[in-house]
PDB file of C-alpha atoms in Angstrom:
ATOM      1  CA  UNK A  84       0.000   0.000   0.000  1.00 43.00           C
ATOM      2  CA  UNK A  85       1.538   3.574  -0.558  1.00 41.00           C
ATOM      3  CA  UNK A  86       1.966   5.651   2.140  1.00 41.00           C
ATOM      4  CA  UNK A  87       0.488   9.391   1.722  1.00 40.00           C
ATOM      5  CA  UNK A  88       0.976  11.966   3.995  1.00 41.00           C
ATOM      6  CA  UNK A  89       0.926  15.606   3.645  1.00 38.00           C
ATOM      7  CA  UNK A  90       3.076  18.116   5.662  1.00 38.00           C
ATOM      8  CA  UNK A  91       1.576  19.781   8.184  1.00 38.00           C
ATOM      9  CA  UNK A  92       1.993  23.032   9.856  1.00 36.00           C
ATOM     10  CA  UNK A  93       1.832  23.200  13.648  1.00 36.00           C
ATOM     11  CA  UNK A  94       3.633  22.377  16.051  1.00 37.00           C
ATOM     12  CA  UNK A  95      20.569  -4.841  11.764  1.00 41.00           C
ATOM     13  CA  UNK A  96      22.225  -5.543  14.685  1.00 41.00           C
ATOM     14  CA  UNK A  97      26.095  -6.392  15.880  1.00 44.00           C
ATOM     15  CA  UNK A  98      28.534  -4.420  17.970  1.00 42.00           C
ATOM     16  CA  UNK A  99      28.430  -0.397  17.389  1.00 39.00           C
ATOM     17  CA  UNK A 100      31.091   1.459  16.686  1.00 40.00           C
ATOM     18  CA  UNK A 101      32.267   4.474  19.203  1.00 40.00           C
ATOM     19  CA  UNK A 102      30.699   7.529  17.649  1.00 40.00           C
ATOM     20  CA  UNK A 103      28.573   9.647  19.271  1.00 41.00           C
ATOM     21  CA  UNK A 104      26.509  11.229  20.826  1.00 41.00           C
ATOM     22  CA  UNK A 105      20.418  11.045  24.566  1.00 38.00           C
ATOM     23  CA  UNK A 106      18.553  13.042  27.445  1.00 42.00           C
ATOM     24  CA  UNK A 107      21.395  11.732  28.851  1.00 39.00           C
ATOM     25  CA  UNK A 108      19.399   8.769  28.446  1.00 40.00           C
ATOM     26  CA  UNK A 109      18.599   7.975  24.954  1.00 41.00           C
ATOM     27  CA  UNK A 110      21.682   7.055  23.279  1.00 40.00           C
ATOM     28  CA  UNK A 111      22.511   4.266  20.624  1.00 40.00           C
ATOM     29  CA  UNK A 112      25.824   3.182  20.383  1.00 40.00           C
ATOM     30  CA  UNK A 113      27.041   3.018  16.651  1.00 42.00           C
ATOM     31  CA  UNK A 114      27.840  -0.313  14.994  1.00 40.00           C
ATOM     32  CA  UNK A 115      29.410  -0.898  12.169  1.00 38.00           C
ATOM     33  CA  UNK A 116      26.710  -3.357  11.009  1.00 37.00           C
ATOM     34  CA  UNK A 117      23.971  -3.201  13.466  1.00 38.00           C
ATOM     35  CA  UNK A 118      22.531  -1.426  16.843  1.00 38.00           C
ATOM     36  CA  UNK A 119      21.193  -1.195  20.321  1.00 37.00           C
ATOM     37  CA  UNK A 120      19.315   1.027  23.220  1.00 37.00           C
ATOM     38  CA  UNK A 121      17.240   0.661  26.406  1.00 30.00           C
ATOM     39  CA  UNK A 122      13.786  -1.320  27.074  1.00 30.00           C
ATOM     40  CA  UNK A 123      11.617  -2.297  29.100  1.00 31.00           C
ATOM     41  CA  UNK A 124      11.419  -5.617  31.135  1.00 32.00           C
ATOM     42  CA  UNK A 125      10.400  -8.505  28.607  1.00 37.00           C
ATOM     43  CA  UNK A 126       6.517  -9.329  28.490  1.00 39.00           C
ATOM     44  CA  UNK A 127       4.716  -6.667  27.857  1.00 41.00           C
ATOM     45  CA  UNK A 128       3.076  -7.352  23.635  1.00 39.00           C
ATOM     46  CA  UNK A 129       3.942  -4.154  21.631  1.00 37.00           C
ATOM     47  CA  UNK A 130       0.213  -2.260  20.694  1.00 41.00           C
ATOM     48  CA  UNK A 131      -0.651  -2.288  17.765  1.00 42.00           C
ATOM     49  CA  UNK A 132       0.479   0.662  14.721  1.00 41.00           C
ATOM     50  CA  UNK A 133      -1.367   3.502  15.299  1.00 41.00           C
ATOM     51  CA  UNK A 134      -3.373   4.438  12.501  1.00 36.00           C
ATOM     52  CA  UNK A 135      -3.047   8.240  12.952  1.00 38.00           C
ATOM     53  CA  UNK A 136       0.194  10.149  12.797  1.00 41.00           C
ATOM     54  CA  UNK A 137       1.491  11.545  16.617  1.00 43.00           C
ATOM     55  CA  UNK A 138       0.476  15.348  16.962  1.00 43.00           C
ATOM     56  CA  UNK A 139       3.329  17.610  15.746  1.00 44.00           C
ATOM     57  CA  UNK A 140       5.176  19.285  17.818  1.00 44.00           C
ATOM     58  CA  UNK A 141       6.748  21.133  14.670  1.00 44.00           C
ATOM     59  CA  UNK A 142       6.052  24.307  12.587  1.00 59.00           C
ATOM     60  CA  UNK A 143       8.486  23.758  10.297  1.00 76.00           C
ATOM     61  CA  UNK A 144      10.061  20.681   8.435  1.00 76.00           C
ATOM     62  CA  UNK A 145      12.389  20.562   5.631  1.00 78.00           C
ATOM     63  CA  UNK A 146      15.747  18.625   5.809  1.00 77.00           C
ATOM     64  CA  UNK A 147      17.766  22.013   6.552  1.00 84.00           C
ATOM     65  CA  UNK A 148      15.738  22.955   9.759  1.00 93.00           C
ATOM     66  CA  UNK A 149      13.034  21.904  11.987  1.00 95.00           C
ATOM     67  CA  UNK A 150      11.580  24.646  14.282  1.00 94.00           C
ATOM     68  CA  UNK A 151       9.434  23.512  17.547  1.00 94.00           C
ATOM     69  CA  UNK A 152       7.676  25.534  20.057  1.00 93.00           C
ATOM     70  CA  UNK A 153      10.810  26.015  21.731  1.00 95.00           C
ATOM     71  CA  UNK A 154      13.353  24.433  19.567  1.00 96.00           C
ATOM     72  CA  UNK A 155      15.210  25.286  15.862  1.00 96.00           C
ATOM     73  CA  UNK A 156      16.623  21.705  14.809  1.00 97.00           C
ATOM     74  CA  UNK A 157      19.532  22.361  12.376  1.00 97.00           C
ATOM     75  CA  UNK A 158      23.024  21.094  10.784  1.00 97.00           C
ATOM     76  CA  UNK A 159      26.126  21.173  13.115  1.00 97.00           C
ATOM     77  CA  UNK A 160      28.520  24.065  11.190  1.00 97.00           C
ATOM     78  CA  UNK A 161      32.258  24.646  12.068  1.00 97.00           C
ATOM     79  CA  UNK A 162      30.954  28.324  13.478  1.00 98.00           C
ATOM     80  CA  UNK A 163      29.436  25.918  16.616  1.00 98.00           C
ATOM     81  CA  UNK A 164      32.959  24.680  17.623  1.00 98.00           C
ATOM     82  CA  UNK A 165      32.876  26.725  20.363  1.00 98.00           C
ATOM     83  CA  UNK A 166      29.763  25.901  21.545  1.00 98.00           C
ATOM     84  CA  UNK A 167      29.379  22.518  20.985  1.00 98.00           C
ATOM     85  CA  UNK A 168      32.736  21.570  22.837  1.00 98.00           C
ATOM     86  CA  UNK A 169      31.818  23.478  26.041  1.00 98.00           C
ATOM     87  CA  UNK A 170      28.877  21.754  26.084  1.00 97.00           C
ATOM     88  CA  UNK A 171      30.432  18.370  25.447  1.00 97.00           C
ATOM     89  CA  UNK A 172      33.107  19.125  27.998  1.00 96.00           C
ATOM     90  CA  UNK A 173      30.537  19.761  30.319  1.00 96.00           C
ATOM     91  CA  UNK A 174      28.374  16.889  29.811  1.00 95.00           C
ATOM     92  CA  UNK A 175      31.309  13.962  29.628  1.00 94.00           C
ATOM     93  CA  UNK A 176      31.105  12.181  32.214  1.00 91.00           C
ATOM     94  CA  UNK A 177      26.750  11.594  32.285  1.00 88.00           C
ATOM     95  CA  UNK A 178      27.355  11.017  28.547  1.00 88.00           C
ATOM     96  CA  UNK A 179      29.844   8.783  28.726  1.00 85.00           C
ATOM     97  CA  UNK A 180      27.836   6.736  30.873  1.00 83.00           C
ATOM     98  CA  UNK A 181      25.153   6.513  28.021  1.00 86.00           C
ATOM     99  CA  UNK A 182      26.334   6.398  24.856  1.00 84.00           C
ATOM    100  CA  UNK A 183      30.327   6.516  23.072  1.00 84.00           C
ATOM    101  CA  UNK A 184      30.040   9.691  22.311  1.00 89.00           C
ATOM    102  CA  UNK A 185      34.202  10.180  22.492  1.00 90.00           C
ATOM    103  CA  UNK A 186      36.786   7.915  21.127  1.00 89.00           C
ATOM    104  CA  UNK A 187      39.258   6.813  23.310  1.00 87.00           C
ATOM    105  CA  UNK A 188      41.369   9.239  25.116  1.00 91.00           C
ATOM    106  CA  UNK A 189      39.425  11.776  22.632  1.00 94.00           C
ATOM    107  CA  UNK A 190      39.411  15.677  23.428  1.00 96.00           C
ATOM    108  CA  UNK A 191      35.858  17.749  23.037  1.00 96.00           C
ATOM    109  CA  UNK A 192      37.585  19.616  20.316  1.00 97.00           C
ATOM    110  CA  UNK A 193      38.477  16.571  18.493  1.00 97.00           C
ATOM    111  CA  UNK A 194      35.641  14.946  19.190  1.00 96.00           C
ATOM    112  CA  UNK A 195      33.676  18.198  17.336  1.00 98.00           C
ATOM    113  CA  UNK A 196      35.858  17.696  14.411  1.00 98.00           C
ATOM    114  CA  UNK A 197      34.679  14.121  13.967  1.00 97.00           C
ATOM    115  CA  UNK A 198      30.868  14.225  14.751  1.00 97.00           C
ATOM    116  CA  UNK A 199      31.524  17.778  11.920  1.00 98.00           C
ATOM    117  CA  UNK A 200      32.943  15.055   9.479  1.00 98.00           C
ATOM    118  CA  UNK A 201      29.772  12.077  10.049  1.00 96.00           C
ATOM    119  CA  UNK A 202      27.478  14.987   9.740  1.00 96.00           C
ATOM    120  CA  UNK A 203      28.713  15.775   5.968  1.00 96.00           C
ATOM    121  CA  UNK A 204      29.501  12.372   4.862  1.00 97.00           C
ATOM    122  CA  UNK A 205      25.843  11.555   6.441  1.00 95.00           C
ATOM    123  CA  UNK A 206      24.411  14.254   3.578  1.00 94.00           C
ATOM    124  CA  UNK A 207      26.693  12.907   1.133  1.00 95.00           C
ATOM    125  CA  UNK A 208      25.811   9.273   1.154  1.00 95.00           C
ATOM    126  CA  UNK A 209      22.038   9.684   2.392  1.00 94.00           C
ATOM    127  CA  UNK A 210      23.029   7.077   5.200  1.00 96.00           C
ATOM    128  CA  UNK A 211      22.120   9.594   7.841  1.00 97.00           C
ATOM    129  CA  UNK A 212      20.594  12.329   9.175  1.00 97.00           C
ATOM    130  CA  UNK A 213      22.695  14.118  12.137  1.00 97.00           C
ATOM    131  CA  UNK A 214      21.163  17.860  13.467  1.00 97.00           C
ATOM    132  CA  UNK A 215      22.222  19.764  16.583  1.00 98.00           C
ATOM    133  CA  UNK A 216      19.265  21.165  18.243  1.00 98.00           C
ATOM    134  CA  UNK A 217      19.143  24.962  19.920  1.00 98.00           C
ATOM    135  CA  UNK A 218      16.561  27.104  21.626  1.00 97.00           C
ATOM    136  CA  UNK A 219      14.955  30.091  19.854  1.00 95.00           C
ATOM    137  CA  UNK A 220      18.109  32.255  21.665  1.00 96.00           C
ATOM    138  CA  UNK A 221      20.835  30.541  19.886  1.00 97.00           C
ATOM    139  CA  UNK A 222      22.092  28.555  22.729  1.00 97.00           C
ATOM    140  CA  UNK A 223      22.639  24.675  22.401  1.00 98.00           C
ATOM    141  CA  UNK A 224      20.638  22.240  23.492  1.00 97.00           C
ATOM    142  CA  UNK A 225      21.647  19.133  22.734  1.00 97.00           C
ATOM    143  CA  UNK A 226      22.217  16.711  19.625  1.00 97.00           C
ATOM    144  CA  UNK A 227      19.717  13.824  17.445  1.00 97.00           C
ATOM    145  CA  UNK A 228      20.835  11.499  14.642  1.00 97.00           C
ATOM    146  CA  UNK A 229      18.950   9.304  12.787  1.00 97.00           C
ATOM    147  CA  UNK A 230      21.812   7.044  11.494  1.00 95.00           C
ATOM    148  CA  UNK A 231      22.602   3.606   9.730  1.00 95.00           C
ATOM    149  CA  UNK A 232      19.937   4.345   7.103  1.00 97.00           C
ATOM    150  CA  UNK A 233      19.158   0.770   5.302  1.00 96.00           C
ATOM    151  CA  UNK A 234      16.706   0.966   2.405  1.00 94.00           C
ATOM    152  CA  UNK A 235      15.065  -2.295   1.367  1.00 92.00           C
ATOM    153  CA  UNK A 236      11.810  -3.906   1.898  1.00 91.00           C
ATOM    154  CA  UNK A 237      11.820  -2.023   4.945  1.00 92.00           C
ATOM    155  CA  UNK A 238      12.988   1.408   5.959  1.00 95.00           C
ATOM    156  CA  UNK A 239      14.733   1.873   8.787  1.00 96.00           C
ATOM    157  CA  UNK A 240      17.304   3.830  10.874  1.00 97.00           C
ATOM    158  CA  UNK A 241      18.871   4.216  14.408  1.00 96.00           C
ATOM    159  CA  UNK A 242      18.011   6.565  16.837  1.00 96.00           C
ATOM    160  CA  UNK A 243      20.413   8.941  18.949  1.00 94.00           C
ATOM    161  CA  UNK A 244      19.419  11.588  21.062  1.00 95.00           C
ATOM    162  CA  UNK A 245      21.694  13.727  23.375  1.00 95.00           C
ATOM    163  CA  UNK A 246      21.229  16.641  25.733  1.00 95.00           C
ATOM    164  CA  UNK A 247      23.218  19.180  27.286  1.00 96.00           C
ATOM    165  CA  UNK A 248      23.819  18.109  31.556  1.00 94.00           C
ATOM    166  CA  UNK A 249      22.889  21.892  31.763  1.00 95.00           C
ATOM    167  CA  UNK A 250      19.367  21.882  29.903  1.00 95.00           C
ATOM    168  CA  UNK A 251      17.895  18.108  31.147  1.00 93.00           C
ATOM    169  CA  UNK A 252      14.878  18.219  32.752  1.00 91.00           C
ATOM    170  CA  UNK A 253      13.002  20.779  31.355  1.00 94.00           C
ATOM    171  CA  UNK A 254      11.970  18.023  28.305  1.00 93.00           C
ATOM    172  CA  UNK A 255      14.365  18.884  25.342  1.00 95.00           C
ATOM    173  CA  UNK A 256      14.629  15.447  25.065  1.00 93.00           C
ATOM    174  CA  UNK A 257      11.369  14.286  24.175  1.00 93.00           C
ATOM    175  CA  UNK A 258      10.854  17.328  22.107  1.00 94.00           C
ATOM    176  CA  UNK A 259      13.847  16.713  19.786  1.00 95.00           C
ATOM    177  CA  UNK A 260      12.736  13.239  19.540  1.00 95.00           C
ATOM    178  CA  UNK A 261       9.491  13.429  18.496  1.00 94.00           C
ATOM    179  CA  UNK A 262      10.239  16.172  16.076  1.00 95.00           C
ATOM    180  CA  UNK A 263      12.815  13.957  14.513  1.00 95.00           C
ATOM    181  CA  UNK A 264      10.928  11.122  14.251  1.00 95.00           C
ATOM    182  CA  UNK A 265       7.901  12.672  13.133  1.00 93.00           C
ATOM    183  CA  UNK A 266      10.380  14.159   9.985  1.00 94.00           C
ATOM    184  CA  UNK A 267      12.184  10.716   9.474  1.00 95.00           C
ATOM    185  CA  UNK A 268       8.738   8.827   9.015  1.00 95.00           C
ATOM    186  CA  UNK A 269       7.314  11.760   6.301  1.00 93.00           C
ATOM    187  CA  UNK A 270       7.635  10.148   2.440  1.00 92.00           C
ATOM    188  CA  UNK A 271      10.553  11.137   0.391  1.00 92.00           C
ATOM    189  CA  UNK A 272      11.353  13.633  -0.873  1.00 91.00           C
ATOM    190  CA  UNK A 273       9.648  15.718   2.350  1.00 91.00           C
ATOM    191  CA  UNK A 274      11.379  13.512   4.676  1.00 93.00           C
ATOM    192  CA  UNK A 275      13.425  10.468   5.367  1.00 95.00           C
ATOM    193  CA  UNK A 276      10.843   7.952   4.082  1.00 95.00           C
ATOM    194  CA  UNK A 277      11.228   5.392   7.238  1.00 97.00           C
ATOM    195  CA  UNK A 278       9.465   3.159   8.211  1.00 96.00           C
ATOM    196  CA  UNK A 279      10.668   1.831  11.452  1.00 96.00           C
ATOM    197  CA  UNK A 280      13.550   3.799  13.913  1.00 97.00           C
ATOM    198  CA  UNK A 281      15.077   1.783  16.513  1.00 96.00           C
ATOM    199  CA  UNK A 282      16.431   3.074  20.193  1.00 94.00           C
ATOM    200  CA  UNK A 283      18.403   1.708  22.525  1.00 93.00           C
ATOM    201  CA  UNK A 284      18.915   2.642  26.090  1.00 92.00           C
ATOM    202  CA  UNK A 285      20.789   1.011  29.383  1.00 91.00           C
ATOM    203  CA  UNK A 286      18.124  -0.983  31.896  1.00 92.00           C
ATOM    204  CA  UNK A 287      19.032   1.063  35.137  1.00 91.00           C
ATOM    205  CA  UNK A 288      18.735   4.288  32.403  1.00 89.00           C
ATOM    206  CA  UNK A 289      15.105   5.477  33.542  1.00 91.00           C
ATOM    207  CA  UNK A 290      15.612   9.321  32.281  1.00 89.00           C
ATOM    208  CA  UNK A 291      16.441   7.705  28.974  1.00 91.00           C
ATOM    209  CA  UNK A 292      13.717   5.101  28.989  1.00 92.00           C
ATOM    210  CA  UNK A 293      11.030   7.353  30.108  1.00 92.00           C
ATOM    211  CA  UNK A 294      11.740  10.012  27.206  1.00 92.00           C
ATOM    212  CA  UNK A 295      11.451   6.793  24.383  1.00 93.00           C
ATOM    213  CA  UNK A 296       8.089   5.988  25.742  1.00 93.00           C
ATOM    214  CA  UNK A 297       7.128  10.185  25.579  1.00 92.00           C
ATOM    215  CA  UNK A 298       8.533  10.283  22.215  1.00 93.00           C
ATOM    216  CA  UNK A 299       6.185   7.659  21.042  1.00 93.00           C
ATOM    217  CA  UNK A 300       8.790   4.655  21.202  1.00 95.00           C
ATOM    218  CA  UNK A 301       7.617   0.956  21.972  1.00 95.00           C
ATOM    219  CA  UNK A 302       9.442  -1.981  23.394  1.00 94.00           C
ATOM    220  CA  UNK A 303      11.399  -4.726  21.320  1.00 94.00           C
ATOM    221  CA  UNK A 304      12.852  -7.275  23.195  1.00 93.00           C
ATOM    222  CA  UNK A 305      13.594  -9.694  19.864  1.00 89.00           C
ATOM    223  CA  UNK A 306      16.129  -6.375  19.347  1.00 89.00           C
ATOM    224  CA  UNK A 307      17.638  -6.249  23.049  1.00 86.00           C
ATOM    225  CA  UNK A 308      20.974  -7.032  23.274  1.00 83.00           C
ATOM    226  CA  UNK A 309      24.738  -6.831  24.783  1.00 81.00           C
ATOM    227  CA  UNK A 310      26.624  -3.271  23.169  1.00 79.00           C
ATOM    228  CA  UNK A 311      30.607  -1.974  23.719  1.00 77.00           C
ATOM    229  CA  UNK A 312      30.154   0.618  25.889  1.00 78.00           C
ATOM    230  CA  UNK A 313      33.706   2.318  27.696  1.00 72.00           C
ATOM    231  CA  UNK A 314      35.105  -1.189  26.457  1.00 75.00           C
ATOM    232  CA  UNK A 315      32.556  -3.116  28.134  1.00 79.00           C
ATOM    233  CA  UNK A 316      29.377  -5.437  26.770  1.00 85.00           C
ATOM    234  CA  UNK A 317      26.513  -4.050  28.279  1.00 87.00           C
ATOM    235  CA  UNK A 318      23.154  -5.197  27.723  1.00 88.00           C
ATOM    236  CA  UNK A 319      20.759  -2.518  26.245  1.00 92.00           C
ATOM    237  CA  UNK A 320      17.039  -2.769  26.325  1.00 92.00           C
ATOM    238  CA  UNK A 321      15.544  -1.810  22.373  1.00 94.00           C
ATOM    239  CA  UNK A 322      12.561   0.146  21.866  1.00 96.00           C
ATOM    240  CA  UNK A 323      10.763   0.615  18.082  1.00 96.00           C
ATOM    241  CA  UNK A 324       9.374   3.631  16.676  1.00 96.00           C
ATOM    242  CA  UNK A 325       6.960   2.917  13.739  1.00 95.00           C
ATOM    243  CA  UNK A 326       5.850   4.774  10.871  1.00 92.00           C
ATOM    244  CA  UNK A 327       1.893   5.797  11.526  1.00 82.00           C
ATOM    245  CA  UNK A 328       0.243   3.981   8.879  1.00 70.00           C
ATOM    246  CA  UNK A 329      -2.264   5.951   6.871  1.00 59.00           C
ATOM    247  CA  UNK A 330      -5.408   5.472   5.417  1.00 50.00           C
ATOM    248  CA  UNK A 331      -6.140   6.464   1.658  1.00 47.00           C
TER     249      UNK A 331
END
């Protein structure tokens, strides 16, 4: 069945690779051929796909920039270095605890230069789809990929959120997410064209957990499994986000 959507104005698994950057929660380890995040305990049957799209928390897409109530969703430029490292640099260690956001013995700066570099080669080869998010004031919020693009007979991508350790609890999380998703799961050329976005978060990571589930996330144990994380296997709990499937 073709999917049909109209814009709307208003608000593979195996071991990842380290990479990057989830309210300090949400935060999928890369893999070089497959993924992993947080879920729930096993048991619980995953609902059926809703047959209406999530309300949008968006008043703008297009692949440039997504703007939110309180949130402009854009590309990371060099002009952020400055930025972008203090906040990293700030944030380490409750990152690090999440998600391999920094190579080993890795600096902020050079970590900057390298998520800079996945960013363009993620608009070169249409493999992903990596934004830095900041309020309406220009300051930084926090970070969202949708990465490890795989088109076939179906759609799907990896999910990475981050937040500042400064601007957590005020929701930023959830906000990013759901904006992201709700862009990822619009039909080409408007969006990303997905059909399914995975996420994967630590068990004893409730902050991260709990802003899956707002974002519209569902559990996937058959996904759960063990991910490198500061050179450790750890196991990660999987969650699904699925494409709302529309009606003709």
């Amino acid at each position: 069945m073709e999917r049909r959507q109209t814009q709307e104005t208003a608000s593979s698994r195996g071991p990842l690779s380290p990479a990057e950057p989830v309210e300090l929660s949400v935060a999928l380890p890369e893999r070089p051929s497959g993924s992993g995040l947080f879920v729930e305990p096993k048991g619980p049957a995953i609902p059926a796909r809703p047959v209406a799209p999530p309300a949008l928390d968006a008043d703008i897409f297009s692949h440039d920039e997504i703007v939110t109530a309180r949130l402009r969703i854009r590309p990371l430029h060099a002009s952020d270095r400055s930025a972008y490292t203090e906040a990293l640099r700030r944030s380490r260690d409750q990152l690090a605890a999440a998600l391999p956001m920094f190579a080993p013995d890795e600096t902020p700066e050079a970590a900057f230069d390298r998520h800079l570099a996945q960013s363009d080669e993620g608009r070169r080869t249409a493999r992903a789809w990596r934004r830095i998010a900041e309020d309406h004031e220009g300051r930084l919020i926090g970070g969202v990929a949708i990465r490890g693009i795989e088109r076939g007979l179906v759609q799907r991508g990896e999910f990475v959120v981050w937040v500042d350790s400064a601007r957590t609890g005020a929701g930023f999380g959830a906000e990013v997410a759901r904006a992201a998703l709700r862009f990822a799961t619009l039909p080409l050329p408007e969006g990303l064209g997905l059909d399914q976005i995975l996420g994967m978060a630590l068990p004893h990571n409730l902050a991260s957990r709990r802003m899956l589930r707002a974002a519209g996330f569902e559990p996937r144990p058959s996904e759960d499994g063990a991910l490198e994380l500061n050179g450790r296997r750890e196991h990660h709990i999987a969650y699904a986000f699925e494409a709302p499937v529309l009606a003709f």
